[in-house]
Coordinates of C-alpha atoms and ligand atoms in Angstrom, one line a residue:
M1 CA 11.8 63.2 10.9
S2 CA 10.4 65.5 8.3
H3 CA 6.4 65.2 7.2
A4 CA 7.8 64.3 3.5
F5 CA 9.5 61.4 4.5
I6 CA 6.4 59.9 6.4
C7 CA 4.3 60.7 3.1
M8 CA 6.8 59.2 1.0
L9 CA 6.2 55.9 2.7
H10 CA 2.7 56.0 3.2
T11 CA 2.0 53.0 1.4
T12 CA -0.2 50.0 2.7
M13 CA 1.9 46.8 3.3
A14 CA 0.7 43.2 4.0
I15 CA 3.4 41.0 5.7
T16 CA 2.7 37.2 6.7
L17 CA 5.2 35.7 9.4
A18 CA 5.4 31.8 9.9
N19 CA 7.5 29.2 11.9
A20 CA 8.9 25.9 10.6
N21 CA 5.6 24.1 11.6
G22 CA 3.4 26.1 9.2
F23 CA 1.6 28.3 11.7
S24 CA 1.3 31.9 10.4
V25 CA 0.3 35.3 11.2
S26 CA -0.6 37.8 8.5
T27 CA -0.4 41.6 9.3
F28 CA -1.4 44.7 7.5
S29 CA 0.3 48.4 8.1
T30 CA -3.7 50.1 8.3
G31 CA -4.1 49.9 12.2
A32 CA -0.8 47.5 12.6
S33 CA -3.6 44.9 12.3
V34 CA -3.7 41.1 12.6
T35 CA -5.6 40.2 9.7
D36 CA -4.9 36.5 9.9
I37 CA -3.8 33.6 12.1
K38 CA -3.4 30.0 10.5
L39 CA -2.6 27.0 12.8
P40 CA -0.7 24.1 11.3
N41 CA -3.6 22.1 10.8
G42 CA -4.9 24.9 8.3
T43 CA -7.6 26.4 10.6
H44 CA -8.2 29.8 10.4
V45 CA -8.8 31.2 14.1
V46 CA -9.3 34.8 13.8
L47 CA -11.9 37.1 12.2
G48 CA -10.4 39.2 9.5
Y49 CA -11.7 41.1 6.2
K50 CA -11.5 39.5 3.0
D51 CA -10.8 42.9 1.4
L52 CA -7.7 44.9 3.1
E53 CA -9.3 48.0 2.1
D54 CA -11.9 47.3 4.8
Y55 CA -9.2 48.0 7.4
S56 CA -9.3 51.8 6.7
V57 CA -13.0 52.0 7.7
N58 CA -13.1 49.1 10.4
S59 CA -16.1 50.3 12.7
L60 CA -15.8 47.2 14.4
Y61 CA -12.3 47.4 15.0
I62 CA -11.5 43.7 13.9
G63 CA -7.8 42.9 14.3
C64 CA -6.5 46.4 14.6
T65 CA -4.4 48.2 17.2
V66 CA -6.6 50.5 19.4
G67 CA -4.6 53.7 20.8
R68 CA -4.1 56.1 22.4
C69 CA -6.6 54.9 24.8
T70 CA -8.7 51.8 24.5
N71 CA -12.5 51.7 25.8
R72 CA -14.3 54.6 27.3
T73 CA -13.0 57.9 28.7
A74 CA -15.7 59.4 30.5
N75 CA -17.3 63.0 29.2
A76 CA -14.1 62.8 26.6
A77 CA -11.7 64.7 29.0
F78 CA -9.2 64.5 31.5
T79 CA -7.0 66.5 33.5
I80 CA -3.2 66.7 34.0
G81 CA -1.3 69.0 36.0
G82 CA -4.6 71.6 36.4
V83 CA -5.0 71.4 32.6
E84 CA -8.3 70.2 31.1
Y85 CA -7.7 68.1 27.7
P86 CA -10.9 67.7 25.8
I87 CA -10.5 64.6 23.5
S88 CA -12.5 63.4 20.5
A89 CA -15.9 62.4 21.5
N90 CA -16.7 60.0 19.0
V91 CA -19.3 58.4 21.1
A92 CA -20.4 61.3 22.5
P93 CA -20.1 62.4 25.3
N94 CA -17.4 59.9 25.6
H95 CA -14.3 58.9 24.0
L96 CA -14.0 55.4 22.7
H97 CA -10.9 53.4 21.4
G98 CA -8.6 56.4 20.6
G99 CA -11.3 58.9 19.1
F100 CA -12.7 59.7 15.3
V101 CA -9.0 59.0 13.6
G102 CA -7.6 56.4 16.3
F103 CA -4.4 54.4 15.8
N104 CA -6.5 51.8 14.0
K105 CA -7.3 54.2 10.6
L106 CA -3.6 55.1 10.6
T107 CA -1.3 53.7 8.4
W108 CA 1.8 52.5 10.3
R109 CA 5.4 52.4 8.8
V110 CA 7.2 48.9 8.7
T111 CA 10.6 49.7 10.3
A112 CA 12.0 46.3 11.0
Q113 CA 10.9 42.9 9.6
S114 CA 12.3 39.4 9.2
E115 CA 10.8 36.1 8.4
T116 CA 9.5 35.5 11.9
S117 CA 8.9 39.2 12.9
V118 CA 7.8 42.8 12.1
T119 CA 7.6 46.1 13.9
Y120 CA 5.4 48.7 12.7
S121 CA 5.9 52.2 13.7
L122 CA 3.7 55.4 14.2
L123 CA 4.0 58.9 15.1
S124 CA 1.0 60.6 16.8
P125 CA 1.7 64.3 16.7
D126 CA 0.9 66.7 19.9
S127 CA -2.8 67.3 20.2
D128 CA -3.7 64.2 17.9
Q129 CA -7.2 63.6 18.9
G130 CA -6.9 66.1 21.6
Y131 CA -4.2 64.0 23.3
P132 CA -1.1 66.1 24.7
G133 CA 2.4 65.6 23.7
N134 CA 4.1 64.0 20.4
L135 CA 4.0 60.1 21.0
S136 CA 6.2 57.9 19.1
V137 CA 4.7 54.3 19.3
T138 CA 5.6 51.0 18.0
A139 CA 3.8 47.4 17.7
T140 CA 6.1 44.3 17.1
Y141 CA 4.6 41.1 16.2
T142 CA 7.1 38.0 16.7
V143 CA 6.2 34.2 15.7
T144 CA 8.2 31.5 17.8
P145 CA 8.7 27.9 17.1
N146 CA 5.9 26.9 19.6
N147 CA 3.2 28.4 17.7
E148 CA 2.9 31.5 20.1
L149 CA 2.7 34.9 18.8
I150 CA 4.3 37.6 20.9
I151 CA 2.7 41.0 20.8
E152 CA 4.6 44.2 22.0
Y153 CA 3.9 47.6 22.2
R154 CA 6.2 50.5 23.2
A155 CA 5.5 54.1 23.4
S156 CA 7.4 57.4 24.3
T157 CA 6.3 61.0 24.7
D158 CA 7.7 64.6 25.0
K159 CA 4.6 65.7 27.5
P160 CA 2.5 63.8 29.9
T161 CA -0.3 61.7 28.2
P162 CA -2.6 58.8 28.8
V163 CA -1.5 55.8 27.2
N164 CA -2.9 52.4 27.1
L165 CA -3.0 50.5 23.7
T166 CA -4.5 47.0 23.1
N167 CA -5.4 45.2 19.7
H168 CA -8.9 44.0 19.2
T169 CA -8.7 40.6 17.4
Y170 CA -11.6 38.2 17.3
F171 CA -10.8 34.7 17.9
N172 CA -12.8 31.7 16.6
L173 CA -11.1 28.7 17.1
A174 CA -13.2 26.4 15.1
G175 CA -12.6 28.9 12.0
Q176 CA -16.6 28.8 11.4
G177 CA -19.8 29.2 13.1
D178 CA -20.5 31.0 16.6
I179 CA -18.1 30.8 19.8
L180 CA -21.0 29.9 22.2
G181 CA -19.5 26.2 22.2
H182 CA -15.8 27.4 23.3
T183 CA -14.9 26.8 26.8
L184 CA -13.1 29.7 28.8
T185 CA -11.1 29.7 31.6
L186 CA -9.9 33.2 33.3
N187 CA -7.3 33.8 35.7
A188 CA -9.3 36.5 37.5
D189 CA -11.0 37.0 40.9
N190 CA -12.2 40.4 40.5
Y191 CA -13.9 42.3 37.8
T192 CA -14.5 46.3 37.3
P193 CA -18.3 47.1 37.4
T194 CA -19.7 49.8 35.3
D195 CA -22.3 52.7 35.4
D196 CA -25.4 52.9 32.9
N197 CA -22.9 54.7 30.3
L198 CA -20.2 51.4 30.6
V199 CA -17.7 53.6 32.3
P200 CA -16.3 51.7 35.2
T201 CA -17.1 53.0 38.4
G202 CA -14.0 52.6 40.1
D203 CA -15.1 49.6 42.3
L204 CA -13.4 46.2 42.2
A205 CA -16.3 43.1 42.8
S206 CA -15.8 39.5 43.0
V207 CA -16.5 37.1 40.7
R208 CA -18.0 34.5 42.8
G209 CA -21.5 33.6 42.2
T210 CA -21.7 35.6 39.1
P211 CA -22.0 34.4 35.5
L212 CA -18.4 36.1 35.1
D213 CA -16.8 33.5 37.4
F214 CA -14.4 31.6 34.5
L215 CA -12.1 30.5 37.3
S216 CA -12.8 27.2 36.5
S217 CA -13.6 26.3 32.8
H218 CA -17.4 27.3 31.3
T219 CA -18.5 27.5 27.9
I220 CA -19.4 31.0 26.6
G221 CA -22.9 29.8 26.0
E222 CA -23.9 28.6 29.5
R223 CA -24.3 31.8 31.2
Y224 CA -24.0 34.7 28.2
Q225 CA -27.7 35.8 28.5
Q226 CA -27.2 36.4 32.2
A227 CA -24.5 38.9 31.5
S228 CA -25.9 41.4 29.3
D229 CA -28.4 41.8 26.4
V230 CA -25.3 41.7 23.9
G231 CA -23.5 38.9 26.4
Y232 CA -20.3 39.1 27.8
D233 CA -18.4 42.6 27.5
N234 CA -16.6 43.0 30.7
N235 CA -13.0 44.0 32.3
F236 CA -11.4 41.4 34.6
C237 CA -8.4 42.2 37.0
I238 CA -5.9 39.6 36.1
N239 CA -4.3 37.3 39.2
A240 CA -0.7 37.6 39.9
T241 CA 0.0 34.3 39.7
P242 CA 0.6 32.0 37.8
T243 CA 3.3 33.4 35.5
L244 CA 4.8 32.1 32.1
E245 CA 8.0 29.6 32.8
S246 CA 10.0 31.8 30.3
D247 CA 9.1 35.1 31.3
P248 CA 7.9 35.7 35.0
N249 CA 6.7 39.2 34.1
L250 CA 3.9 37.8 32.1
K251 CA 0.9 36.3 33.9
Y252 CA -1.4 33.3 33.0
T253 CA -4.7 35.2 31.8
A254 CA -6.9 32.8 29.9
K255 CA -7.2 29.8 28.4
L256 CA -9.7 29.0 25.3
E257 CA -10.6 25.9 23.8
E258 CA -12.6 24.6 21.1
P259 CA -14.1 21.0 22.0
T260 CA -14.9 19.7 18.5
T261 CA -11.5 20.5 17.0
G262 CA -9.3 20.5 20.2
N263 CA -7.9 23.8 19.2
C264 CA -6.5 25.9 22.2
L265 CA -5.2 29.1 23.0
E266 CA -3.4 30.2 26.2
V267 CA -3.2 34.1 27.0
Y268 CA -0.2 35.6 28.9
T269 CA 0.2 39.5 29.7
N270 CA 2.2 41.9 31.6
Q271 CA -0.8 44.0 31.7
P272 CA -3.4 44.2 34.6
C273 CA -6.6 43.6 33.1
V274 CA -8.3 41.6 30.3
Q275 CA -11.5 42.7 28.4
L276 CA -13.9 39.5 27.5
Y277 CA -16.0 40.6 24.8
Q278 CA -18.0 38.1 22.8
G279 CA -18.8 39.9 19.7
G280 CA -22.6 41.0 20.6
Y281 CA -22.3 44.1 18.2
L282 CA -21.1 42.0 15.1
D283 CA -23.9 42.5 12.6
G284 CA -23.4 40.8 9.4
S285 CA -22.7 44.4 7.9
V286 CA -19.1 43.3 6.9
N287 CA -17.9 40.1 5.1
G288 CA -15.2 37.9 6.6
L289 CA -12.0 36.1 5.1
D290 CA -14.3 33.4 3.5
G291 CA -16.7 36.4 2.0
S292 CA -19.6 35.6 4.3
P293 CA -21.0 38.1 6.6
I294 CA -19.5 38.5 10.2
L295 CA -22.4 37.6 12.3
K296 CA -23.2 38.2 15.9
Y297 CA -21.1 35.9 18.5
T298 CA -18.9 34.6 15.7
G299 CA -15.7 35.9 17.4
L300 CA -14.4 36.5 20.9
C301 CA -11.9 39.3 22.2
L302 CA -9.6 38.9 25.0
E303 CA -8.3 42.3 24.9
T304 CA -5.2 43.0 27.6
Q305 CA -5.3 46.3 29.0
K306 CA -5.0 49.1 31.8
H307 CA -8.1 49.6 33.8
P308 CA -10.7 51.5 31.6
N309 CA -11.4 55.3 32.7
A310 CA -8.2 54.9 34.7
I311 CA -7.1 58.4 34.1
N312 CA -10.4 59.5 35.8
Q313 CA -10.4 56.9 38.4
P314 CA -7.8 57.9 41.1
R315 CA -8.3 54.5 42.4
F316 CA -7.1 52.7 39.4
P317 CA -3.2 52.6 38.8
S318 CA -2.3 55.5 36.5
T319 CA -2.2 55.1 32.8
L320 CA 0.0 58.3 32.5
L321 CA 2.9 58.3 30.5
C322 CA 5.7 60.9 31.3
P323 CA 8.6 62.1 29.2
G324 CA 11.7 59.8 29.8
Q325 CA 9.5 56.6 30.5
E326 CA 8.9 53.9 28.1
Y327 CA 5.5 52.3 27.9
Y328 CA 5.8 48.6 27.3
S329 CA 3.0 45.9 27.0
K330 CA 3.8 42.3 26.2
T331 CA 1.1 39.6 25.5
V332 CA 1.6 36.2 24.4
W333 CA -1.0 34.2 22.5
R334 CA 0.1 30.5 22.4
F335 CA -2.0 28.1 20.3
T336 CA -0.4 24.8 21.7
C337 CA -2.0 24.4 25.4
T338 CA 0.2 23.5 28.4
R339 CA -2.2 24.0 31.0
Ligands
NAG401 C1 6.2 68.1 19.2 O1 7.1 68.0 17.9 C2 6.8 69.1 17.3 C3 7.5 69.1 16.0 O2 8.8 68.6 16.1 C4 7.5 70.2 18.2 O3 7.6 71.7 17.3 C5 6.6 70.5 19.5 O4 7.1 71.4 20.2 C6 6.5 69.1 20.1 N1 5.6 69.3 21.1 C7 5.8 69.2 22.6 C8 4.7 69.0 23.4 O5 6.9 69.1 22.8
NAG402 C1 -15.5 49.3 28.0 O1 -15.3 48.5 29.3 C2 -16.3 48.6 30.3 C3 -15.8 47.7 31.5 O2 -15.2 46.6 31.0 C4 -17.4 47.5 29.3 O3 -18.6 47.3 29.9 C5 -17.3 48.2 27.8 O4 -18.5 47.2 27.0 C6 -16.4 48.3 27.2 N1 -16.4 48.9 26.0 C7 -15.7 48.8 24.9 C8 -16.2 49.2 23.4 O5 -14.7 48.2 24.7
NAG403 C1 -4.7 21.9 15.3 O1 -3.3 22.6 15.7 C2 -3.3 23.2 17.3 C3 -2.0 23.8 17.3 O2 -1.0 22.8 16.8 C4 -3.8 21.8 17.9 O3 -3.6 22.1 19.4 C5 -5.0 21.3 17.5 O4 -5.4 19.8 18.3 C6 -5.4 21.0 16.2 N1 -6.6 20.3 15.7 C7 -7.0 19.5 15.0 C8 -8.3 19.4 14.6 O5 -6.0 18.9 14.6
NAG404 C1 -4.9 41.5 21.8 O1 -5.9 41.3 21.7 C2 -6.3 39.8 22.3 C3 -7.5 39.5 21.7 O2 -8.3 40.3 21.9 C4 -5.6 39.7 23.5 O3 -5.7 38.1 23.9 C5 -4.1 40.0 23.7 O4 -3.9 40.0 25.2 C6 -4.3 41.5 23.1 N1 -2.7 41.9 23.1 C7 -2.4 42.9 23.9 C8 -1.0 43.4 23.7 O5 -3.1 43.8 24.2
NAG405 C1 -7.0 53.0 29.7 O1 -8.0 52.5 28.9 C2 -9.2 52.4 29.2 C3 -9.9 51.2 28.6 O2 -8.8 50.1 28.9 C4 -9.5 53.7 28.7 O3 -10.7 53.8 29.2 C5 -8.8 54.7 29.7 O4 -9.1 56.1 29.0 C6 -7.4 54.6 29.3 N1 -6.5 55.3 30.0 C7 -6.8 56.5 30.3 C8 -5.5 57.3 30.9 O5 -7.7 57.1 30.3

């Protein structure tokens, strides 16, 4: 595809998907972002910017697709086949969330669209942010009649490159206030401990007896101060069972409930890990959908992903994508709880 063609289509677009119940999901081409999710009873359950132009800056990564690699890569470098690749060191000395100009800052093209589904596509050229190979990526959002949003990422490359994409949606099931009263269950016996730079050490540790034990439900507020100065920001390894009835490749990952409204979210994924981040770095510097500042702990992320720093950690499964392979990540957010 020629560059002229890409430039011609370089216009931003907002697209809203909806089912017959009135469950709707709004998306935007900058970062292939999820900008709003509205339940049938009218509650807006994710954080978003009022002004869509804010998505082109988005230092808080609200609602966007993060890539080529989410989270930190130690010392912003990795080696493939004896060749070292320095990558964008946007949080020196490390690489974070795809670098200075990650996928969240780019304008994706709409390549398929219906009332309930949209596909955004992106071509990340060879050496983009230092990563090897031309990478072709799509993000597909589909709304189902059961008040589910299905998120699918696909990628292919012409040279081996690490890939692990995630989106960065902050949930607030009450649609207002903080998330400390939300109750969470995580289907995870283990987590990945980190060093002083928050880079995973390569070990797995049991959650038992720690504030990270969400095997039975707990409110976020109950133990977050024991987790860290900014509350939860941890990566969990999802247990292999149970799985989704309609798709055994998708593992039951999490259930989030807001007791005063009864609003509820279940997460299912084919990815090995989920990052729980409770919005400890939100600082009121930007305004949300209702125009008021987005404050600390007003939204919570459950980012499904591969193991952080996997490329530099022989003990973690590989995130390397090779020519001829397809990267495929699928996650379901179900807003009608069954568990
Ligand atoms: C990436 O695509 C460009 C343009 O099509 C091509 O010249 C280049 O060889 C490709 N890079 C690799 C690593 O295949
Ligand atoms: C990256 O992952 C580590 C380990 O789970 C976590 O402590 C850290 O906060 C994460 N950083 C970001 C920006 O997601
Ligand atoms: C809002 O809708 C969701 C999803 O249909 C439901 O689970 C929840 O109980 C409803 N909440 C209220 C306050 O009606
Ligand atoms: C996208 O992010 C949300 C919330 O942070 C998470 O629950 C979901 O699993 C992610 N989806 C994918 C495909 O990574
Ligand atoms: C995979 O994702 C993690 C965070 O989830 C990131 O730190 C890592 O760099 C990514 N992959 C590779 C191959 O490095």
